[in-house]
CSV table of N, CA and C in Angstrom, one decimal:
chain,number,residue,atom,x,y,z
A,1,UNK,N,1.1,-1.4,-0.2
A,1,UNK,CA,-0.2,0.2,-0.2
A,1,UNK,C,0.9,1.2,0.2
A,2,UNK,N,0.5,2.5,-0.6
A,2,UNK,CA,1.0,3.3,-0.6
A,2,UNK,C,0.9,4.0,0.5
A,3,UNK,N,0.4,3.7,1.9
A,3,UNK,CA,0.6,4.2,3.2
A,3,UNK,C,1.7,3.5,3.9
A,4,UNK,N,1.8,2.3,3.5
A,4,UNK,CA,3.4,1.8,3.7
A,4,UNK,C,4.9,2.5,3.5
A,5,UNK,N,4.3,3.2,2.5
A,5,UNK,CA,5.7,4.2,1.9
A,5,UNK,C,5.9,5.5,2.7
A,6,UNK,N,5.0,6.0,3.8
A,6,UNK,CA,5.1,6.9,4.1
A,6,UNK,C,3.7,7.8,4.0
A,7,UNK,N,3.6,9.2,4.6
A,7,UNK,CA,2.8,10.3,4.6
A,7,UNK,C,3.2,10.9,3.1
A,8,UNK,N,2.1,11.0,2.0
A,8,UNK,CA,2.4,11.7,1.0
A,8,UNK,C,2.6,13.6,1.3
A,9,UNK,N,3.5,13.9,1.2
A,9,UNK,CA,3.9,15.8,1.1
A,9,UNK,C,3.2,16.1,0.3
A,10,UNK,N,2.2,16.8,0.7
A,10,UNK,CA,1.1,17.4,-1.1
A,10,UNK,C,2.3,18.4,-1.4
A,11,UNK,N,3.0,19.2,-0.9
A,11,UNK,CA,3.3,20.3,-1.6
A,11,UNK,C,4.9,19.6,-2.7
A,12,UNK,N,5.6,18.5,-2.0
A,12,UNK,CA,7.1,17.7,-3.1
A,12,UNK,C,6.2,17.0,-3.7
A,13,UNK,N,5.4,16.2,-3.2
A,13,UNK,CA,4.9,15.1,-4.0
A,13,UNK,C,5.7,14.0,-3.5
A,14,UNK,N,6.7,13.9,-2.6
A,14,UNK,CA,7.4,12.9,-1.8
A,14,UNK,C,6.5,12.2,-0.4
A,15,UNK,N,7.3,11.1,-0.3
A,15,UNK,CA,6.7,10.6,0.9
A,15,UNK,C,7.7,10.9,2.2
A,16,UNK,N,7.1,11.4,3.2
A,16,UNK,CA,8.0,11.7,4.5
A,16,UNK,C,7.6,10.5,5.7
A,17,UNK,N,8.1,10.5,6.9
A,17,UNK,CA,7.7,10.1,7.7
A,17,UNK,C,7.1,10.8,9.1
A,18,UNK,N,6.6,9.7,9.7
A,18,UNK,CA,5.7,10.2,11.0
A,18,UNK,C,6.7,10.9,11.8
A,19,UNK,N,7.9,10.6,12.2
A,19,UNK,CA,8.7,11.6,12.5
A,19,UNK,C,9.3,13.0,12.1
A,20,UNK,N,9.2,12.8,10.4
A,20,UNK,CA,8.8,14.6,9.9
A,20,UNK,C,7.6,15.5,10.6
A,21,UNK,N,6.4,14.9,10.5
A,21,UNK,CA,5.1,15.0,11.0
A,21,UNK,C,5.7,15.9,12.8
A,22,UNK,N,6.6,15.0,13.3
A,22,UNK,CA,6.3,15.0,14.5
A,22,UNK,C,7.0,16.6,14.9
A,23,UNK,N,8.3,16.5,14.0
A,23,UNK,CA,9.3,17.5,14.0
A,23,UNK,C,8.4,18.7,13.2
A,24,UNK,N,7.6,19.0,12.3
A,24,UNK,CA,6.9,19.6,11.9
A,24,UNK,C,6.0,20.7,12.5
A,25,UNK,N,5.0,19.6,13.7
A,25,UNK,CA,4.3,20.3,14.7
A,25,UNK,C,4.7,20.1,15.9
A,26,UNK,N,6.3,20.4,16.0
A,26,UNK,CA,7.0,20.4,17.3
A,26,UNK,C,6.9,19.7,18.1
A,27,UNK,N,5.8,18.6,18.1
A,27,UNK,CA,5.7,17.8,19.2
A,27,UNK,C,4.5,18.2,19.9
A,28,UNK,N,3.7,19.1,19.4
A,28,UNK,CA,2.3,19.8,20.2
A,28,UNK,C,1.2,19.4,19.9
A,29,UNK,N,0.2,18.6,20.7
A,29,UNK,CA,-0.8,18.0,20.0
A,29,UNK,C,-1.6,19.1,19.6
A,30,UNK,N,-2.0,18.8,18.6
A,30,UNK,CA,-3.2,19.9,17.9
A,30,UNK,C,-4.5,20.2,18.4
A,31,UNK,N,-4.8,19.4,19.3
A,31,UNK,CA,-6.3,18.9,19.9
A,31,UNK,C,-6.2,20.3,21.3
A,32,UNK,N,-5.0,19.7,22.2
A,32,UNK,CA,-5.1,20.2,23.7
A,32,UNK,C,-3.9,21.5,23.2
A,33,UNK,N,-3.2,21.4,22.5
A,33,UNK,CA,-1.9,22.2,22.4
A,33,UNK,C,-0.8,21.9,23.7
A,34,UNK,N,-1.2,21.1,24.2
A,34,UNK,CA,0.2,20.9,25.1
A,34,UNK,C,1.5,19.7,24.5
A,35,UNK,N,2.6,19.5,25.1
A,35,UNK,CA,3.6,19.0,24.5
A,35,UNK,C,3.2,17.3,24.3
A,36,UNK,N,3.6,16.6,23.6
A,36,UNK,CA,3.5,15.1,23.5
A,36,UNK,C,4.8,14.3,24.0
A,37,UNK,N,4.7,13.1,24.2
A,37,UNK,CA,6.0,12.3,24.3
A,37,UNK,C,6.4,11.7,23.2
A,38,UNK,N,7.5,12.1,22.9
A,38,UNK,CA,8.1,11.8,21.6
A,38,UNK,C,8.0,10.2,21.7
A,39,UNK,N,8.0,9.6,22.5
A,39,UNK,CA,7.9,7.9,22.2
A,39,UNK,C,6.5,7.6,22.4
A,40,UNK,N,5.6,8.3,22.5
A,40,UNK,CA,4.1,7.9,22.7
A,40,UNK,C,2.9,8.9,22.2
A,41,UNK,N,2.8,9.3,21.0
A,41,UNK,CA,1.9,9.9,20.4
A,41,UNK,C,1.2,9.5,19.1
A,42,UNK,N,0.3,10.3,18.8
A,42,UNK,CA,-0.9,9.5,17.7
A,42,UNK,C,-0.7,10.6,16.5
A,43,UNK,N,-0.6,9.8,15.5
A,43,UNK,CA,-0.9,10.7,14.1
A,43,UNK,C,-2.4,11.1,13.8
A,44,UNK,N,-2.6,11.7,14.0
A,44,UNK,CA,-3.9,12.6,13.8
A,44,UNK,C,-4.7,12.7,12.4
A,45,UNK,N,-6.0,11.9,12.0
A,45,UNK,CA,-6.4,12.4,10.6
A,45,UNK,C,-7.6,14.0,10.7
A,46,UNK,N,-6.8,14.7,10.3
A,46,UNK,CA,-8.0,15.9,10.6
A,46,UNK,C,-9.3,15.6,9.9
A,47,UNK,N,-9.2,15.1,8.6
A,47,UNK,CA,-10.7,14.5,8.2
A,47,UNK,C,-10.4,13.3,8.4
A,48,UNK,N,-11.1,12.2,9.2
A,48,UNK,CA,-11.0,10.6,9.5
A,48,UNK,C,-11.0,10.1,7.7
A,49,UNK,N,-10.2,9.4,7.8
A,49,UNK,CA,-9.8,8.5,6.8
A,49,UNK,C,-11.6,7.5,6.2
A,50,UNK,N,-12.1,7.3,7.3
A,50,UNK,CA,-13.3,6.9,7.2
A,50,UNK,C,-14.5,8.1,6.4
A,51,UNK,N,-14.3,8.8,7.1
A,51,UNK,CA,-15.0,10.0,6.3
A,51,UNK,C,-14.2,10.7,5.0
A,52,UNK,N,-13.2,10.0,4.1
A,52,UNK,CA,-13.0,10.1,2.7
A,52,UNK,C,-11.4,11.2,2.9
A,53,UNK,N,-10.9,11.3,4.5
A,53,UNK,CA,-9.5,11.7,4.6
A,53,UNK,C,-8.4,11.0,3.8
A,54,UNK,N,-7.6,11.8,3.4
A,54,UNK,CA,-6.3,11.1,2.7
A,54,UNK,C,-5.2,11.1,3.8
A,55,UNK,N,-4.0,10.2,3.2
A,55,UNK,CA,-2.8,10.2,4.3
A,55,UNK,C,-1.9,11.1,3.6
A,56,UNK,N,-2.2,12.4,3.8
A,56,UNK,CA,-1.4,13.3,3.6
A,56,UNK,C,-0.8,14.3,4.3
A,57,UNK,N,0.4,15.1,4.0
A,57,UNK,CA,0.7,16.3,5.0
A,57,UNK,C,-0.3,17.1,5.5
A,58,UNK,N,-1.0,17.4,4.5
A,58,UNK,CA,-2.5,18.3,5.1
A,58,UNK,C,-3.5,17.7,5.6
A,59,UNK,N,-3.6,16.5,5.9
A,59,UNK,CA,-4.5,16.0,6.5
A,59,UNK,C,-4.1,15.5,8.1
A,60,UNK,N,-2.7,15.4,8.4
A,60,UNK,CA,-1.9,14.7,9.6
A,60,UNK,C,-1.7,15.5,10.4
A,61,UNK,N,-2.0,15.3,12.0
A,61,UNK,CA,-1.1,16.2,12.8
A,61,UNK,C,-0.8,15.7,14.2
A,62,UNK,N,0.2,16.1,14.6
A,62,UNK,CA,0.3,15.2,16.2
A,62,UNK,C,-0.8,15.3,17.2
A,63,UNK,N,-0.9,14.2,18.0
A,63,UNK,CA,-1.8,14.5,19.0
A,63,UNK,C,-1.8,13.3,19.9
A,64,UNK,N,-2.0,13.6,21.2
A,64,UNK,CA,-2.1,12.6,22.3
A,64,UNK,C,-2.6,11.6,22.1
A,65,UNK,N,-2.2,10.4,22.3
A,65,UNK,CA,-3.2,9.6,22.0
A,65,UNK,C,-4.4,9.4,22.5
A,66,UNK,N,-4.1,10.2,23.9
A,66,UNK,CA,-6.0,9.9,24.8
A,66,UNK,C,-6.6,11.0,24.2
A,67,UNK,N,-6.0,12.3,23.6
A,67,UNK,CA,-6.8,12.9,22.7
A,67,UNK,C,-7.5,12.7,21.8
A,68,UNK,N,-6.8,12.0,21.0
A,68,UNK,CA,-7.4,11.5,19.7
A,68,UNK,C,-8.3,10.5,19.9
A,69,UNK,N,-8.2,9.3,20.8
A,69,UNK,CA,-9.0,8.6,21.1
A,69,UNK,C,-10.4,9.2,21.9
A,70,UNK,N,-10.4,10.6,22.3
A,70,UNK,CA,-11.6,10.8,23.3
A,70,UNK,C,-12.6,12.0,22.2
A,71,UNK,N,-12.0,12.3,21.1
A,71,UNK,CA,-12.7,13.1,20.5
A,71,UNK,C,-13.4,12.6,19.4
A,72,UNK,N,-14.6,12.9,18.8
A,72,UNK,CA,-15.5,12.3,18.4
A,72,UNK,C,-15.2,12.2,16.9
A,73,UNK,N,-15.6,11.5,15.8
A,73,UNK,CA,-15.5,11.4,14.6
A,73,UNK,C,-15.4,13.1,13.9
A,74,UNK,N,-16.3,13.8,14.3
A,74,UNK,CA,-16.2,15.2,14.0
A,74,UNK,C,-15.7,15.6,15.4
A,75,UNK,N,-15.0,16.4,15.5
A,75,UNK,CA,-14.5,17.2,16.6
A,75,UNK,C,-13.2,18.4,16.6
A,76,UNK,N,-12.5,18.4,17.5
A,76,UNK,CA,-11.6,19.3,17.2
A,76,UNK,C,-10.5,19.6,16.1
A,77,UNK,N,-10.1,18.0,15.6
A,77,UNK,CA,-9.4,18.2,14.6
A,77,UNK,C,-10.4,18.8,13.2
A,78,UNK,N,-11.6,18.6,13.1
A,78,UNK,CA,-11.9,19.1,12.1
A,78,UNK,C,-12.5,20.7,12.0
A,79,UNK,N,-12.6,21.3,13.4
A,79,UNK,CA,-12.6,22.7,13.7
A,79,UNK,C,-11.6,23.3,13.6
A,80,UNK,N,-10.3,22.9,13.6
A,80,UNK,CA,-8.7,23.3,13.0
A,80,UNK,C,-8.9,24.0,11.6
A,81,UNK,N,-10.1,22.9,10.6
A,81,UNK,CA,-9.9,23.1,9.5
A,81,UNK,C,-10.3,24.6,9.0
A,82,UNK,N,-11.3,25.0,9.7
A,82,UNK,CA,-12.0,26.0,9.3
A,82,UNK,C,-11.7,27.4,10.1
C-alpha cells in the first residue's frame, strides 16, 4: 500500500515519515496544545479516513493518543480546518 511508503507530502509529492510530522508540529498536540511524549503520540487524521480523508501531510497532525481517542469523528481536528 502507499501508506506503507509513508505520508504523502502534498507540496513536494514525496513521501515523508511520522517523525517528519512530529518535527513539523514541534511535538505539540493539535487538540489540547500541550507537548506530547516523543515515544508515545498519535498521528491524527484531521478529516478521518472513514470520511474520505487522505493520508497526506495536509490532513495529519500530532496528537496525544488520549486526545485522539476521546474526540468524536467530528471534533477539534475538523474545527482546526475552519
